[in-house]
Each structure stands twice: as C-alpha cells, then as structure tokens.
Amino acid sequence: MELIIVTGLSGAGKSKVVNTLEDLGYFCVDNVPPQMLEKFAQLGRTSQGNAQRMAMVVDSRGGEMFADFTGALRRLREEGYPFRLLFLDADDEILLRRYKEGRRRHPLLERSALTIEDAIRQERDLLAQARQEADFVFDTSLTTPAQLRERVVETFLSTPAQGMTVQCISFGFKNGLPMEADLVFDVRCLPNPFYVPELKEHTGLEAPVRDYVMAAPQSRELLQRLFDLVDFLLPLYLQEGKSRLTIAVGCTGGRHRSVAFAQAIGEHLREGGAPVVITHRDKGRNNHGTG
C-alpha cells in the first residue's frame, strides 16, 4: 500500500498536484477529514488495484476537524501505515494575487478571517507543524502548472517510500531563493556563459554550456569540494532521521551555471545510491541581462 497525503496553503496548487497524481494512477480523494485517514489506509492495505496507491488531500477546509491532523499522522505511524506527506507552499504575495485574480473564496474567510491577508496568515500558523513534518515541500511561488506537474511526476515516480530523498534545485537569485532549501550554494563567482553570444540562449543542460562552465579550474575545484561536502553531510542528516534534504544551487538568472552544477551534484549523489530528484526552477525563464 502506498499513501500520499497532500496538504498546504490554499492557492498553492494542491488541486493541480492531485490531478497529476490521478493521472499517474493514484486513487485520489479531496478534502478528507484527518479522522478518516486511518480508514482509507486500512482500505488501501486490504484492497486490490489502484486503491493500493492512494492520495488524500487534507487541509484547512476541514475546519475544527483539521486540528487533529498531526494527531492523525501520529496514529498512522503508530499503526505502521507507510505514507509520505507533501506540503504545498508559496509566498504570501503570490497567494494574495492568485486569490484576487481568481473567483474562489479563501476557506478561512468564511470563519475567522476578515481579509484575505488575515486568512493567509492564520492558515500559515495553522499549518506550521504539518510543514515541519512534511517529507516534501514544494514552493510554487515561481512554478508554472507545467513545471509543477513535471516535479510531481519526477518525485513520485522515482523516489522510494523509505529513506531520505534529496532534491537538487537550480535557481536564479534575481527570482528569489527557493523557500524549501536546506543548503544553498552560490556559483555566481564562476565564469558566466551569458556573455558568450553563441551560449547565451542555451542552458546548463547542454554540452557547450556545461563544458564552458566546467572548463574553468575554479569551477572544477568548487564542484569537487561540493561533492566532498554533500558526501560528508548526507550520512549525518540520515542519521538524524531527516527524510528529505533540499540542495539549492543559484546563479544570477538560473539558466547556465546553477543548472550545470545542480545537475552534476544530483548525478553524483545518484551514483552513490541516493534517491535524487533534480529540478531546474528558472531554466525556462527569459532572463534578459543576466547569466
């Protein structure tokens, strides 16, 4: 039996995630009261077919029942039901804009909150413990629906249910830090392919750009030092019981140097046997004037 529990802030993309999981063959149920999670887990354990792969959305729409969410997760662990908890997050300003552009009401506006800003703030406080316990945190602030779908597919088709999952993310500092990052490495000190006309429109996934970046002696030395560092750190995080580790590598625009380094670090960890998901957040952005 495989159970994915999806939670997070309203407007952060939970519906898109569940639609993708349904396309992947998961039996999906939206707006599940926490008290029902164990019942669904029992059903998945004893059923055949797609009910053995389930995805449940549990969030603040549950009202007073949601207060028992962390208790419900604890009971699942005590009863030996395996599950993975996915948390969807986004910047407050992004959530506010999404609600202003859309037609849906924030669920807390119908109860305690007077404004959307108040609702977002209250919901973030309400979900703080769930975010801390999550196996995966997806920050969708700068993520398109297509990128979110790709990330869900990569994560839940390639990672095992047990052990620590490593997420390697490339990003551009001009677009902001990934909120979910545990480790952040800055490679803006390296030669920038943006200023080479024949490389400018390409990305760090392509051999000419990758070779240009790695041709510099300082790039090769830095990469080896990062390999040594993550090789040292991963067993320590695993020993402490950490279920996920997000490594973010940033350059100015997120298309060239950070992409090459995040890809290299991810592939290095995969070769060592770690379950790794590699995401290039800003690779497809139009970053005029940056590298």
Coordinates of C-alpha atoms in Angstrom, one line a residue:
M1 CA 0.0 0.0 0.0
E2 CA 1.2 3.5 -0.9
L3 CA -0.3 6.6 0.6
I4 CA 0.5 10.2 -0.2
I5 CA -1.1 12.9 2.0
V6 CA -1.2 16.3 0.3
T7 CA -1.6 19.4 2.4
G8 CA -0.5 23.1 2.3
L9 CA -1.7 26.6 1.9
S10 CA -4.9 27.4 -0.1
G11 CA -4.0 28.6 -3.5
A12 CA -0.6 26.9 -3.5
G13 CA -1.5 24.2 -6.1
K14 CA -2.9 21.2 -4.2
S15 CA -5.6 20.6 -6.8
K16 CA -3.1 20.5 -9.7
V17 CA -0.9 18.1 -7.7
V18 CA -3.9 15.7 -7.1
N19 CA -4.9 15.9 -10.7
T20 CA -1.4 14.8 -11.7
L21 CA -1.3 12.0 -9.2
E22 CA -4.7 10.8 -10.5
D23 CA -3.2 10.7 -14.0
L24 CA -0.3 8.6 -12.5
G25 CA -2.8 6.0 -11.4
Y26 CA -3.4 7.0 -7.8
F27 CA -6.9 6.8 -6.2
C28 CA -7.4 10.4 -5.1
V29 CA -9.8 11.9 -2.6
D30 CA -10.0 15.7 -1.9
N31 CA -10.8 17.4 1.4
V32 CA -10.5 14.3 3.7
P33 CA -11.1 14.8 7.4
P34 CA -8.0 13.8 9.3
Q35 CA -10.1 11.4 11.3
M36 CA -10.7 9.4 8.1
L37 CA -7.1 8.9 7.1
E38 CA -6.7 5.7 9.1
K39 CA -9.9 4.3 7.5
F40 CA -8.5 5.0 4.0
A41 CA -5.2 3.5 4.9
Q42 CA -6.9 0.3 6.1
L43 CA -8.8 0.2 2.8
G44 CA -5.6 0.6 0.8
R45 CA -3.9 -2.2 2.8
T46 CA -6.7 -4.7 2.1
S47 CA -7.7 -3.7 -1.4
Q48 CA -6.6 -4.6 -4.9
G49 CA -5.9 -2.5 -7.9
N50 CA -5.5 1.3 -7.8
A51 CA -6.8 1.6 -4.3
Q52 CA -3.4 0.4 -3.1
R53 CA -2.0 3.7 -4.4
M54 CA -3.9 6.5 -2.7
A55 CA -3.5 10.2 -2.4
M56 CA -5.5 12.2 0.1
V57 CA -5.9 16.0 0.4
V58 CA -6.2 17.2 4.0
D59 CA -6.2 21.0 4.6
S60 CA -7.8 23.8 6.5
R61 CA -11.2 23.3 4.7
G62 CA -11.8 20.7 7.4
G63 CA -12.4 23.4 9.9
E64 CA -12.3 22.3 13.5
M65 CA -11.6 18.7 12.4
F66 CA -8.3 19.8 10.9
A67 CA -7.0 20.5 14.5
D68 CA -6.5 16.7 14.8
F69 CA -4.2 16.5 11.7
T70 CA -0.9 16.0 13.4
G71 CA -2.5 13.5 15.8
A72 CA -3.9 11.6 12.8
L73 CA -0.4 11.4 11.3
R74 CA 1.0 10.1 14.6
R75 CA -1.6 7.4 14.7
L76 CA -0.8 6.3 11.2
R77 CA 2.8 5.9 12.1
E78 CA 2.0 4.0 15.3
E79 CA -0.2 1.6 13.4
G80 CA 2.6 1.0 10.8
Y81 CA 0.9 2.6 7.8
P82 CA 3.5 3.9 5.4
F83 CA 2.8 7.4 4.0
R84 CA 4.6 10.4 2.5
L85 CA 3.5 13.9 3.4
L86 CA 3.6 16.6 0.6
F87 CA 3.3 20.2 1.6
L88 CA 2.5 22.9 -0.9
D89 CA 3.7 26.4 -0.1
A90 CA 4.0 29.8 -1.8
D91 CA 4.9 33.4 -0.9
D92 CA 2.1 35.4 0.8
E93 CA 2.1 38.0 -2.0
I94 CA 1.7 35.3 -4.6
L95 CA -1.1 33.6 -2.8
L96 CA -2.8 37.0 -2.4
R97 CA -2.5 37.7 -6.1
R98 CA -3.9 34.3 -7.0
Y99 CA -7.0 34.9 -4.9
K100 CA -7.5 38.3 -6.2
E101 CA -7.2 37.0 -9.8
G102 CA -9.5 34.0 -9.2
R103 CA -13.0 33.7 -8.1
R104 CA -12.7 31.2 -5.2
R105 CA -13.0 32.4 -1.6
H106 CA -10.3 31.5 0.9
P107 CA -11.8 28.9 3.3
L108 CA -10.9 30.9 6.4
L109 CA -12.8 33.9 5.2
E110 CA -16.0 32.0 5.9
R111 CA -14.9 31.6 9.6
S112 CA -12.4 33.7 11.5
A113 CA -10.6 35.9 9.0
L114 CA -11.8 39.3 7.9
T115 CA -9.4 39.8 5.0
I116 CA -7.5 37.5 2.6
E117 CA -4.3 38.7 4.2
D118 CA -5.6 37.7 7.6
A119 CA -6.7 34.3 6.2
I120 CA -3.3 33.6 4.7
R121 CA -1.5 34.5 7.9
Q122 CA -3.9 32.4 10.0
E123 CA -3.6 29.4 7.7
R124 CA 0.2 29.6 7.7
D125 CA 0.1 29.4 11.5
L126 CA -2.4 26.6 11.4
L127 CA -0.2 24.5 9.1
A128 CA 3.2 25.3 10.6
Q129 CA 3.5 21.9 12.3
A130 CA 2.4 20.0 9.2
R131 CA 5.1 21.8 7.1
Q132 CA 7.7 20.8 9.7
E133 CA 6.7 17.2 9.4
A134 CA 6.5 17.0 5.6
D135 CA 8.6 14.7 3.6
F136 CA 8.4 17.0 0.6
V137 CA 7.9 20.8 0.5
F138 CA 7.1 22.3 -2.9
D139 CA 7.3 26.1 -3.2
T140 CA 5.1 27.0 -6.1
S141 CA 5.7 30.8 -6.0
L142 CA 7.6 30.8 -9.3
T143 CA 6.3 27.5 -10.7
T144 CA 4.1 27.2 -13.7
P145 CA 1.4 24.5 -13.8
A146 CA 3.5 22.5 -16.3
Q147 CA 6.6 22.7 -14.0
L148 CA 4.6 21.6 -11.0
R149 CA 3.2 18.6 -12.9
E150 CA 6.8 17.7 -14.0
R151 CA 8.0 17.9 -10.4
V152 CA 5.2 15.7 -9.1
V153 CA 5.9 13.1 -11.8
E154 CA 9.7 13.2 -11.2
T155 CA 9.2 12.9 -7.4
F156 CA 6.6 10.2 -7.1
L157 CA 7.7 8.0 -10.0
S158 CA 11.4 8.0 -9.0
T159 CA 11.7 8.0 -5.2
P160 CA 11.2 5.1 -2.8
A161 CA 8.8 5.2 0.1
Q162 CA 11.6 4.8 2.6
G163 CA 14.9 6.6 3.3
M164 CA 15.9 10.2 2.7
T165 CA 15.1 11.8 -0.6
V166 CA 17.4 14.5 -1.9
Q167 CA 16.1 17.4 -4.1
C168 CA 18.6 19.3 -6.1
I169 CA 17.3 22.6 -7.4
S170 CA 18.9 25.2 -9.6
F171 CA 17.6 28.8 -9.4
G172 CA 18.4 32.4 -10.2
F173 CA 19.0 34.8 -7.4
K174 CA 17.1 37.5 -9.3
N175 CA 14.0 35.4 -8.9
G176 CA 14.4 34.7 -5.2
L177 CA 15.6 31.9 -3.1
P178 CA 13.7 28.6 -3.0
M179 CA 11.8 28.6 0.2
E180 CA 12.3 24.9 0.8
A181 CA 16.1 24.9 0.5
D182 CA 18.1 23.4 3.3
L183 CA 21.5 24.1 1.8
V184 CA 22.2 27.0 -0.6
F185 CA 25.3 27.2 -2.8
D186 CA 26.1 30.4 -4.8
V187 CA 28.0 29.9 -8.0
R188 CA 27.8 33.5 -9.3
C189 CA 31.6 33.7 -8.8
L190 CA 32.2 31.5 -11.8
P191 CA 32.6 32.4 -15.5
N192 CA 29.3 33.3 -17.0
P193 CA 28.2 31.8 -20.3
F194 CA 25.6 34.5 -20.7
Y195 CA 28.3 36.8 -22.1
V196 CA 29.3 34.3 -24.8
P197 CA 27.0 35.1 -27.7
E198 CA 26.8 31.5 -29.0
L199 CA 25.9 30.2 -25.5
K200 CA 23.6 32.9 -24.2
E201 CA 20.4 31.3 -25.4
H202 CA 21.3 27.8 -24.3
T203 CA 21.2 26.2 -20.8
G204 CA 23.5 24.3 -18.5
L205 CA 21.9 21.0 -19.5
E206 CA 23.5 21.4 -23.0
A207 CA 27.1 20.2 -23.5
P208 CA 28.6 23.5 -24.9
V209 CA 27.4 25.5 -21.8
R210 CA 28.3 22.8 -19.4
D211 CA 31.8 22.4 -20.9
Y212 CA 32.3 26.1 -20.8
V213 CA 31.4 26.3 -17.1
M214 CA 33.4 23.3 -16.1
A215 CA 36.5 24.3 -18.2
A216 CA 37.5 26.9 -15.6
P217 CA 39.8 25.5 -13.0
Q218 CA 37.9 27.2 -10.2
S219 CA 34.7 25.5 -11.4
R220 CA 36.2 22.1 -11.2
E221 CA 37.7 22.7 -7.8
L222 CA 34.5 24.1 -6.4
L223 CA 32.5 21.1 -7.8
Q224 CA 34.8 18.6 -6.2
R225 CA 34.6 20.5 -2.9
L226 CA 30.8 20.4 -3.1
F227 CA 30.9 16.7 -3.8
D228 CA 33.0 16.1 -0.7
L229 CA 30.7 18.3 1.4
V230 CA 27.5 16.6 0.4
D231 CA 29.1 13.2 0.7
F232 CA 30.0 14.1 4.3
L233 CA 26.7 15.7 5.2
L234 CA 24.2 13.1 3.8
P235 CA 25.0 10.3 6.3
L236 CA 24.8 12.8 9.1
Y237 CA 21.3 14.0 8.0
L238 CA 20.2 10.5 7.5
Q239 CA 21.5 9.5 11.0
E240 CA 19.4 12.3 12.5
G241 CA 16.3 10.9 10.9
K242 CA 15.8 13.6 8.2
S243 CA 13.5 12.3 5.4
R244 CA 14.2 15.0 2.8
L245 CA 17.1 17.3 2.0
T246 CA 16.8 20.1 -0.5
I247 CA 20.1 21.4 -2.0
A248 CA 19.7 24.6 -4.0
V249 CA 22.4 26.0 -6.4
G250 CA 22.0 29.6 -7.6
C251 CA 23.5 31.8 -10.2
T252 CA 22.2 35.2 -11.4
G253 CA 19.5 34.1 -13.8
G254 CA 19.2 30.3 -13.2
R255 CA 19.9 29.2 -16.7
H256 CA 23.6 28.4 -17.0
R257 CA 26.0 27.9 -14.1
S258 CA 23.5 26.8 -11.5
V259 CA 21.9 24.3 -13.9
A260 CA 25.2 22.7 -14.7
F261 CA 26.2 22.5 -11.0
A262 CA 22.8 21.2 -9.7
Q263 CA 22.7 18.6 -12.4
A264 CA 26.3 17.5 -11.6
I265 CA 25.6 17.3 -7.9
G266 CA 22.4 15.4 -8.4
E267 CA 24.0 12.9 -10.7
H268 CA 26.9 12.4 -8.3
L269 CA 24.5 11.6 -5.5
R270 CA 22.6 9.2 -7.7
E271 CA 25.8 7.3 -8.5
G272 CA 26.3 7.0 -4.7
G273 CA 22.8 5.3 -4.4
A274 CA 20.8 8.2 -3.0
P275 CA 17.3 8.8 -4.3
V276 CA 17.5 12.2 -6.1
V277 CA 15.1 14.5 -7.8
I278 CA 16.6 17.2 -10.0
T279 CA 14.7 20.4 -10.7
H280 CA 15.7 23.4 -12.7
R281 CA 13.3 26.1 -11.5
D282 CA 14.3 29.0 -13.7
K283 CA 15.9 27.3 -16.7
G284 CA 13.0 28.2 -19.0
R285 CA 12.7 31.8 -17.9
N286 CA 13.5 34.7 -20.1
N287 CA 16.3 36.4 -18.1
H288 CA 17.5 39.2 -20.2
G289 CA 20.6 40.9 -18.9
T290 CA 21.6 38.0 -16.6
G291 CA 23.5 34.8 -16.6

